[in-house]
Tab-separated table of N, CA and C in Angstrom:
chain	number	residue	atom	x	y	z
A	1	UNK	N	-22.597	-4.268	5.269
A	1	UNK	CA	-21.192	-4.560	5.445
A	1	UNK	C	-21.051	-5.693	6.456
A	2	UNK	N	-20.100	-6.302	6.126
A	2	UNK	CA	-19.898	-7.748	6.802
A	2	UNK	C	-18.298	-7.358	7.843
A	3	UNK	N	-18.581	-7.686	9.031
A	3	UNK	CA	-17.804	-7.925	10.438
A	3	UNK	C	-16.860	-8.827	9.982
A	4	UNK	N	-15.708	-8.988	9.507
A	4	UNK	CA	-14.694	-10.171	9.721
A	4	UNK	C	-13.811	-10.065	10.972
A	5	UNK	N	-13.978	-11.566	11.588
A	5	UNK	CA	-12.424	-11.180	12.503
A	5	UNK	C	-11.357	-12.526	12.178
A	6	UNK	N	-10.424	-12.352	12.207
A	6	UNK	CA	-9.640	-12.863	12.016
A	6	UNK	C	-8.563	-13.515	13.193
A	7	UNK	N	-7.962	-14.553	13.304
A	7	UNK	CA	-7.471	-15.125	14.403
A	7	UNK	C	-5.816	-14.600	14.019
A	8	UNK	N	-5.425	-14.085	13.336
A	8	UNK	CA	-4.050	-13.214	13.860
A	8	UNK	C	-3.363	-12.637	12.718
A	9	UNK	N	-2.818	-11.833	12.689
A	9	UNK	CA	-2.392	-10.574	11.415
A	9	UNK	C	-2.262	-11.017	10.145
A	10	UNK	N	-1.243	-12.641	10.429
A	10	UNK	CA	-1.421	-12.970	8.919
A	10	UNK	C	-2.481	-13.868	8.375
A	11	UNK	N	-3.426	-14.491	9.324
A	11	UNK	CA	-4.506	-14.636	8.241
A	11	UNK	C	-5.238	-13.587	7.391
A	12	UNK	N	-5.171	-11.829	8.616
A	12	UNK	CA	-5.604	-10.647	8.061
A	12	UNK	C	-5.038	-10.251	6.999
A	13	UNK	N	-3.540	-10.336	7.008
A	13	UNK	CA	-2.865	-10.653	5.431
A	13	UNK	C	-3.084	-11.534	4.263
A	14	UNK	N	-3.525	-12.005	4.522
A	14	UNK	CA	-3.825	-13.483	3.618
A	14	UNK	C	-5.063	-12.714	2.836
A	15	UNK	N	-5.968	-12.681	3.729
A	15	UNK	CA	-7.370	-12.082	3.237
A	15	UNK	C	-7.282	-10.670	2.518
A	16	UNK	N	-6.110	-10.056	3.161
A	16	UNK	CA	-6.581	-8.384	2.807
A	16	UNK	C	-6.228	-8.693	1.149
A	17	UNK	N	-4.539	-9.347	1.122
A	17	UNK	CA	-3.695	-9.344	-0.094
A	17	UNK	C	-4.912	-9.777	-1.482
A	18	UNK	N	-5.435	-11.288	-0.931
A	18	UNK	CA	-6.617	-11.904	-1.682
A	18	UNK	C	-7.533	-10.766	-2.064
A	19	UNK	N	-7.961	-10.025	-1.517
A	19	UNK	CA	-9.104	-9.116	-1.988
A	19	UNK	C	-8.634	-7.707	-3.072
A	20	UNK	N	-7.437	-7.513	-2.359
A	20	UNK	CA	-6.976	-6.489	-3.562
A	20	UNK	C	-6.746	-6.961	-4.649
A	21	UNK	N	-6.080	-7.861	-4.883
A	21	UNK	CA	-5.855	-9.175	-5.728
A	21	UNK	C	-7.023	-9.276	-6.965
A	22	UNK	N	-8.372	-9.621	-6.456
A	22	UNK	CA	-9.334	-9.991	-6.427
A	22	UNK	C	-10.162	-8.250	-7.292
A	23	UNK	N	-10.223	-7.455	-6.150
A	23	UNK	CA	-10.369	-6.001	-6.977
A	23	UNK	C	-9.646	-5.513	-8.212
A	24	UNK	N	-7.918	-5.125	-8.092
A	24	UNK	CA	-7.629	-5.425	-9.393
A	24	UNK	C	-7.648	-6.057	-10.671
A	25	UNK	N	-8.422	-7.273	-10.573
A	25	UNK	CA	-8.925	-8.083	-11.361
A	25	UNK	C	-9.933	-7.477	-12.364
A	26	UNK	N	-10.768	-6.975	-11.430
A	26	UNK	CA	-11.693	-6.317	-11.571
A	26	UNK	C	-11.407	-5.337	-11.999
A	27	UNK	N	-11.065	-4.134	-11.358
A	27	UNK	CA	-10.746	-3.021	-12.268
A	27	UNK	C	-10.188	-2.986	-13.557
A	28	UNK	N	-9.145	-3.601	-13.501
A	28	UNK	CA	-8.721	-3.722	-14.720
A	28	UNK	C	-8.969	-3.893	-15.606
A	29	UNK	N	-10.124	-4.877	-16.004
A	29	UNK	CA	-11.017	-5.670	-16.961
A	29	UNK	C	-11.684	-4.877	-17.050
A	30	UNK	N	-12.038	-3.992	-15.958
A	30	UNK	CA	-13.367	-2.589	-16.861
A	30	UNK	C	-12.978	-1.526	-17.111
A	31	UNK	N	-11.608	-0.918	-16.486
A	31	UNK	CA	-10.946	-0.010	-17.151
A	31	UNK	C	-9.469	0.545	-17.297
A	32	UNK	N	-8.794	-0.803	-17.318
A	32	UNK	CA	-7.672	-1.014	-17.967
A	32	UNK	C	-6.889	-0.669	-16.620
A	33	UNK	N	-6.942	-0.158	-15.446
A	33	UNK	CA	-5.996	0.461	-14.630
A	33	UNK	C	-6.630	-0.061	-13.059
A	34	UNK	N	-5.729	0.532	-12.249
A	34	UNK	CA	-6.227	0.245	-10.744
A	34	UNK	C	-5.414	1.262	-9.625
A	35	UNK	N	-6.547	2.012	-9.270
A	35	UNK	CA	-6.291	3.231	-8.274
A	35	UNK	C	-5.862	2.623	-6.862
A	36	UNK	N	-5.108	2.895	-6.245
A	36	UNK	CA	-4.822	2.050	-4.762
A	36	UNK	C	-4.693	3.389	-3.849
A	37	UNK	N	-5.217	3.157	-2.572
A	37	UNK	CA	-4.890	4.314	-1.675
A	37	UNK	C	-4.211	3.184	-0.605
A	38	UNK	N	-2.820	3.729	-0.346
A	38	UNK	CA	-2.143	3.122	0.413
A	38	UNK	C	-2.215	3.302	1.858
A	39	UNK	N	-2.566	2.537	3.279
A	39	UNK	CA	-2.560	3.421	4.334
A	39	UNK	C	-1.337	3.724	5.333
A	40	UNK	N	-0.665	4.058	6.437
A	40	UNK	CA	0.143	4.241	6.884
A	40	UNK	C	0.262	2.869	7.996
A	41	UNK	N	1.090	3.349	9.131
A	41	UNK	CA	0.959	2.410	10.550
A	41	UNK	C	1.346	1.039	10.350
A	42	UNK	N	1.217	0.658	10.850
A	42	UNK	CA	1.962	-0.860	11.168
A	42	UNK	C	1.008	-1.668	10.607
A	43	UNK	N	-0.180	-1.737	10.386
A	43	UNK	CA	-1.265	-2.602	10.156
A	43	UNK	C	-1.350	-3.186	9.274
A	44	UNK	N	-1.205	-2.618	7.894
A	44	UNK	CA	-1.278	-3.169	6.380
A	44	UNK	C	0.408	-3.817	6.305
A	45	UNK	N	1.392	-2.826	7.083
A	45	UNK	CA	2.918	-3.725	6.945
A	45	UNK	C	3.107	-5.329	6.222
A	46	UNK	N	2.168	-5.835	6.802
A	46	UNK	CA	2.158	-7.536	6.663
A	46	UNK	C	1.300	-7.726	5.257
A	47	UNK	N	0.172	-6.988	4.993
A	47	UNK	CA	-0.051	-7.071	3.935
A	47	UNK	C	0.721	-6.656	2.517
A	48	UNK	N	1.124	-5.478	2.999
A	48	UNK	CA	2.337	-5.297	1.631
A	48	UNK	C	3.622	-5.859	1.181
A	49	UNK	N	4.102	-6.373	2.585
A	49	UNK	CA	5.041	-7.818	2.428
A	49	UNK	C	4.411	-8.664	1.654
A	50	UNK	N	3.036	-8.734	1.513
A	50	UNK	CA	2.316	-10.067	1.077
A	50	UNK	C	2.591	-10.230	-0.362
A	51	UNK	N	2.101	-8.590	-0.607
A	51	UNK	CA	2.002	-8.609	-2.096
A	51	UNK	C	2.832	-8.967	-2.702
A	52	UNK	N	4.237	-8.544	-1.950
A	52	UNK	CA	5.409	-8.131	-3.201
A	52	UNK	C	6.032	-9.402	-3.195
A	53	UNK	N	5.685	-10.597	-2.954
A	53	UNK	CA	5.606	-12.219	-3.354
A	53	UNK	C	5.478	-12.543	-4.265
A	54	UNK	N	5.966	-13.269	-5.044
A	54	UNK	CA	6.164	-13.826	-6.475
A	54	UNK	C	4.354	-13.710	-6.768
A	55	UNK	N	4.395	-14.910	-5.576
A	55	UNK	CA	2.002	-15.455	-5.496
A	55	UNK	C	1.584	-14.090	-5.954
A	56	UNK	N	1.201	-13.617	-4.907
A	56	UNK	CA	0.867	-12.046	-5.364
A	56	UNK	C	1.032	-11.214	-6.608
A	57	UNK	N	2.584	-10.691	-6.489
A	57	UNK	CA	2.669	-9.791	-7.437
A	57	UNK	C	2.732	-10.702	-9.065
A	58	UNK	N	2.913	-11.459	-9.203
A	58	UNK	CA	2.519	-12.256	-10.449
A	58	UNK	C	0.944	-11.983	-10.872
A	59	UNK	N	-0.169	-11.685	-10.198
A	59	UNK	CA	-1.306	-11.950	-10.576
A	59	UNK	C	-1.762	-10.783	-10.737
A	60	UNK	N	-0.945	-9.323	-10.491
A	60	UNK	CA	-0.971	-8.124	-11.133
A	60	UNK	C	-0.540	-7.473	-12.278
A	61	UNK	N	-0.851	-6.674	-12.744
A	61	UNK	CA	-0.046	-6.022	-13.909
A	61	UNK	C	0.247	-4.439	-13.347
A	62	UNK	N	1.476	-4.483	-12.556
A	62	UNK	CA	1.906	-3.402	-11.900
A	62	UNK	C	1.917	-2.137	-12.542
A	63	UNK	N	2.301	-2.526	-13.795
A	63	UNK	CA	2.330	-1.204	-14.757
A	63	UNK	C	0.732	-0.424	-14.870
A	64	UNK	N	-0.439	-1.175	-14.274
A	64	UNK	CA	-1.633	-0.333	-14.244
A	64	UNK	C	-2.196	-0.031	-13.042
A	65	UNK	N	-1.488	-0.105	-11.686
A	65	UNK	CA	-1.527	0.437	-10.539
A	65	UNK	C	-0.599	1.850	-10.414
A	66	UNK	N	-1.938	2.701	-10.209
A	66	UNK	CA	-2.153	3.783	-9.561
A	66	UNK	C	-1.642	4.129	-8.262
A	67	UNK	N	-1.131	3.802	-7.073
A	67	UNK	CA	-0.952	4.608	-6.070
A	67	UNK	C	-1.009	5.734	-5.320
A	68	UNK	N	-1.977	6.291	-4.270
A	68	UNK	CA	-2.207	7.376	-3.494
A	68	UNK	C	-2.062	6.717	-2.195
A	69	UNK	N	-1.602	8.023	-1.592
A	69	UNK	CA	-1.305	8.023	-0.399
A	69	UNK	C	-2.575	8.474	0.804
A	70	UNK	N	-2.731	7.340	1.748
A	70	UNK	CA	-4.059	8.098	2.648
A	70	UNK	C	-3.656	9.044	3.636
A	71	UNK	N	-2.194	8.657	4.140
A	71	UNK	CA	-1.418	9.910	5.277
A	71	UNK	C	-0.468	9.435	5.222
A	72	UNK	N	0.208	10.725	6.243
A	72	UNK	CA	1.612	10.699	6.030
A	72	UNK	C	2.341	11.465	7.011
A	73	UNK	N	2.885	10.951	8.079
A	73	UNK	CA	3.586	11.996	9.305
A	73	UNK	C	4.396	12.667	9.115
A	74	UNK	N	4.315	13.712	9.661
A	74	UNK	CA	5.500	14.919	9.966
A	74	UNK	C	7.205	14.730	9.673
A	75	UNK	N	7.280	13.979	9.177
A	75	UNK	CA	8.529	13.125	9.137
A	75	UNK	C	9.295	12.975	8.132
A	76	UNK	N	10.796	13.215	7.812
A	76	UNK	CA	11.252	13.104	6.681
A	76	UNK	C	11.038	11.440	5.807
A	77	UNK	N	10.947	11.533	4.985
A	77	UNK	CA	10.440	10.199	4.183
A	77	UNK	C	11.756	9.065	4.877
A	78	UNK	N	12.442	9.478	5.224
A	78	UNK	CA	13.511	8.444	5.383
A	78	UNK	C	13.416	8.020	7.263
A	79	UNK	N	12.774	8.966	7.545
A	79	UNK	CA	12.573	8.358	8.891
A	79	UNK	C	11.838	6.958	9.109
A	80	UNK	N	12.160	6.526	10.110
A	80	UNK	CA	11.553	4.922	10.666
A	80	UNK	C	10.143	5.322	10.975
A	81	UNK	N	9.617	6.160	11.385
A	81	UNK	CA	8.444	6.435	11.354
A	81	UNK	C	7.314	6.974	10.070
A	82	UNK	N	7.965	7.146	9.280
A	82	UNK	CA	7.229	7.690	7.864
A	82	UNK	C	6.492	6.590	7.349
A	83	UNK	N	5.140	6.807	6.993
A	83	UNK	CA	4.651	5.555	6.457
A	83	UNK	C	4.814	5.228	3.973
A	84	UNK	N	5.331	6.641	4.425
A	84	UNK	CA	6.071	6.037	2.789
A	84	UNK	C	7.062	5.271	2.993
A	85	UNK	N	7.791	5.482	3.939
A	85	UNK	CA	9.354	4.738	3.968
A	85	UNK	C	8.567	3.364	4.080
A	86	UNK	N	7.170	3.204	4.980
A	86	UNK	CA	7.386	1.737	5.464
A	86	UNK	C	6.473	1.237	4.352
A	87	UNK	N	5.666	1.621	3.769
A	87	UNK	CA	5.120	0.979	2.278
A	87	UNK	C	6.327	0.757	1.018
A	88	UNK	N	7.229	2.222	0.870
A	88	UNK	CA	8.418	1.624	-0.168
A	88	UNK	C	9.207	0.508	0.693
A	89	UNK	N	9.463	0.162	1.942
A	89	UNK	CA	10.740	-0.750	2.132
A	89	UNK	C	10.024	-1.811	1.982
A	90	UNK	N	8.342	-2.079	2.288
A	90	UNK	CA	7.426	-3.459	2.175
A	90	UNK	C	7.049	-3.687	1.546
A	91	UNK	N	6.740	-3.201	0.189
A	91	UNK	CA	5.868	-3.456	-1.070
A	91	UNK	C	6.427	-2.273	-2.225
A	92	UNK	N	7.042	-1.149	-2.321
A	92	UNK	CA	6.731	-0.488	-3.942
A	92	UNK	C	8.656	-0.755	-4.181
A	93	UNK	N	9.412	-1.185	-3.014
A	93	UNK	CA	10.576	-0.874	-3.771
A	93	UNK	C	10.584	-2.635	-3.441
A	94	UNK	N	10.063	-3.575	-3.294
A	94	UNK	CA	10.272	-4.911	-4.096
A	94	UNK	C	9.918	-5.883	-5.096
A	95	UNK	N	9.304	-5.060	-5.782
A	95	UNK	CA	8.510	-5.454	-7.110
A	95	UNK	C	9.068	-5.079	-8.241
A	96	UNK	N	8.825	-5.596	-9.328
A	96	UNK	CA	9.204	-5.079	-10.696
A	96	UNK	C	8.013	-4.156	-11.205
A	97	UNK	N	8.628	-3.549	-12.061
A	97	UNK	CA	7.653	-2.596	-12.568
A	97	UNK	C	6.866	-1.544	-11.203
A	98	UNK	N	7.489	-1.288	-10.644
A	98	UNK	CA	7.005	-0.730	-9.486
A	98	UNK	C	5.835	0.459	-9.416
A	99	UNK	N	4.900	0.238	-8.854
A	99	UNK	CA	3.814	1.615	-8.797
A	99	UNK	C	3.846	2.718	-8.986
A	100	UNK	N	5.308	2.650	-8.110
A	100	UNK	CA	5.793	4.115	-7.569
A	100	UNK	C	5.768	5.423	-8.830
A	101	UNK	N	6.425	4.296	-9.938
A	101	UNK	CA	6.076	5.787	-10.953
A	101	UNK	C	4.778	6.584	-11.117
A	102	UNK	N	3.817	5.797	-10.736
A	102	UNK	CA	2.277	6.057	-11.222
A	102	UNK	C	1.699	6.396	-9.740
A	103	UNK	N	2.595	6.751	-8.737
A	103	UNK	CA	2.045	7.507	-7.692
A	103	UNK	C	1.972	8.936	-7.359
A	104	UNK	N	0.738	9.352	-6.561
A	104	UNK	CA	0.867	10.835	-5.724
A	104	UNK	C	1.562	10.340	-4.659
A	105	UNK	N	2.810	10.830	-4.429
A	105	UNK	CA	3.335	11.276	-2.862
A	105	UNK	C	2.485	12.437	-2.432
A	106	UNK	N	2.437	12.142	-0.892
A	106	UNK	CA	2.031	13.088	-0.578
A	106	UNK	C	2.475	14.191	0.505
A	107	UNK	N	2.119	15.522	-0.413
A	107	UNK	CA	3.207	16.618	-0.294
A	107	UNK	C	3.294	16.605	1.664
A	108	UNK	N	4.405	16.775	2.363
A	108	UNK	CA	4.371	17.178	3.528
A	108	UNK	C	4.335	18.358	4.193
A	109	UNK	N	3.084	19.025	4.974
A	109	UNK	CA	3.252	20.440	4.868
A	109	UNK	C	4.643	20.433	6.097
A	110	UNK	N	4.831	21.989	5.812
A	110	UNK	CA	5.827	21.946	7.323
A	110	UNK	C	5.351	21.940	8.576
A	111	UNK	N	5.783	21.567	9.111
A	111	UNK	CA	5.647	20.721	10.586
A	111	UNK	C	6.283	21.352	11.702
A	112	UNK	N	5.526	22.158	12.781
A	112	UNK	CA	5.734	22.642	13.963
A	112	UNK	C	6.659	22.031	15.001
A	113	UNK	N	6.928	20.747	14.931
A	113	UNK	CA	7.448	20.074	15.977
A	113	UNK	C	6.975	19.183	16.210
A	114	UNK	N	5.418	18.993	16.323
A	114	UNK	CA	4.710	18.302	17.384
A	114	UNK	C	4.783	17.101	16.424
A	115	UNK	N	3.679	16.365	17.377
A	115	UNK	CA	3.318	15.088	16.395
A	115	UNK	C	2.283	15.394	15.413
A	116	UNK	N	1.967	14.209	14.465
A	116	UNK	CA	0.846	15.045	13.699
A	116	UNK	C	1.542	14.479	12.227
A	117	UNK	N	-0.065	14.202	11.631
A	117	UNK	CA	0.210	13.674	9.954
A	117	UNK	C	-0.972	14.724	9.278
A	118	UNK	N	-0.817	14.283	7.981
A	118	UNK	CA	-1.827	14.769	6.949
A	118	UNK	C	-2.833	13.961	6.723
């Protein structure tokens, strides 16, 4: 495995968007579809803005993305802190043909109070 560093978030965007880009390509051509595990936090934010760009989402065929969820906080989906809210407001609710149909949400157990994801 290869070390990249990058000189600031959106070249890390640039690169991340390019490679999924780049994977779906791939998948697709060998089996018609493309599984995505989405992650939470602020980090990918800039990348899923990326996608949902004409550049980007033009070079997909949305209708064969898959979507899963990697976590998900304690939090009603509509909270500012939920990382579904912040993947649908950055990438699945500005696209056509959106993922979202062809996604697992993921279920939230109930939640004690504290902090804490799945």
């Amino acid at each position: 495995m290869m070390l990249k560093v990058f000189q600031d978030e959106s070249a890390l965007a640039q690169a991340a968007a390019k490679v999924l880009v780049l994977e779906f390509k791939k998948a697709a051509t060998r089996s018609g579809k493309f599984s995505v595990v989405l992650s939470g936090g602020s980090t990918p934010e800039a990348t899923y803005k990326l996608l949902s760009t004409k550049l980007f989402c033009e070079q997909i065929d949305l209708t064969k993305v898959h979507v899963f969820w990697g976590d998900e906080r304690c939090v009603p989906t509509g909270d500012s802190r939920s990382n579904y809210r912040m993947a649908n407001d950055a990438l699945l609710s500005r696209v056509p043909h959106s993922p979202i149909k062809h996604s697992s949400h993921v279920p939230r157990p109930k939640c004690s109070g504290g902090r804490g994801g799945v």
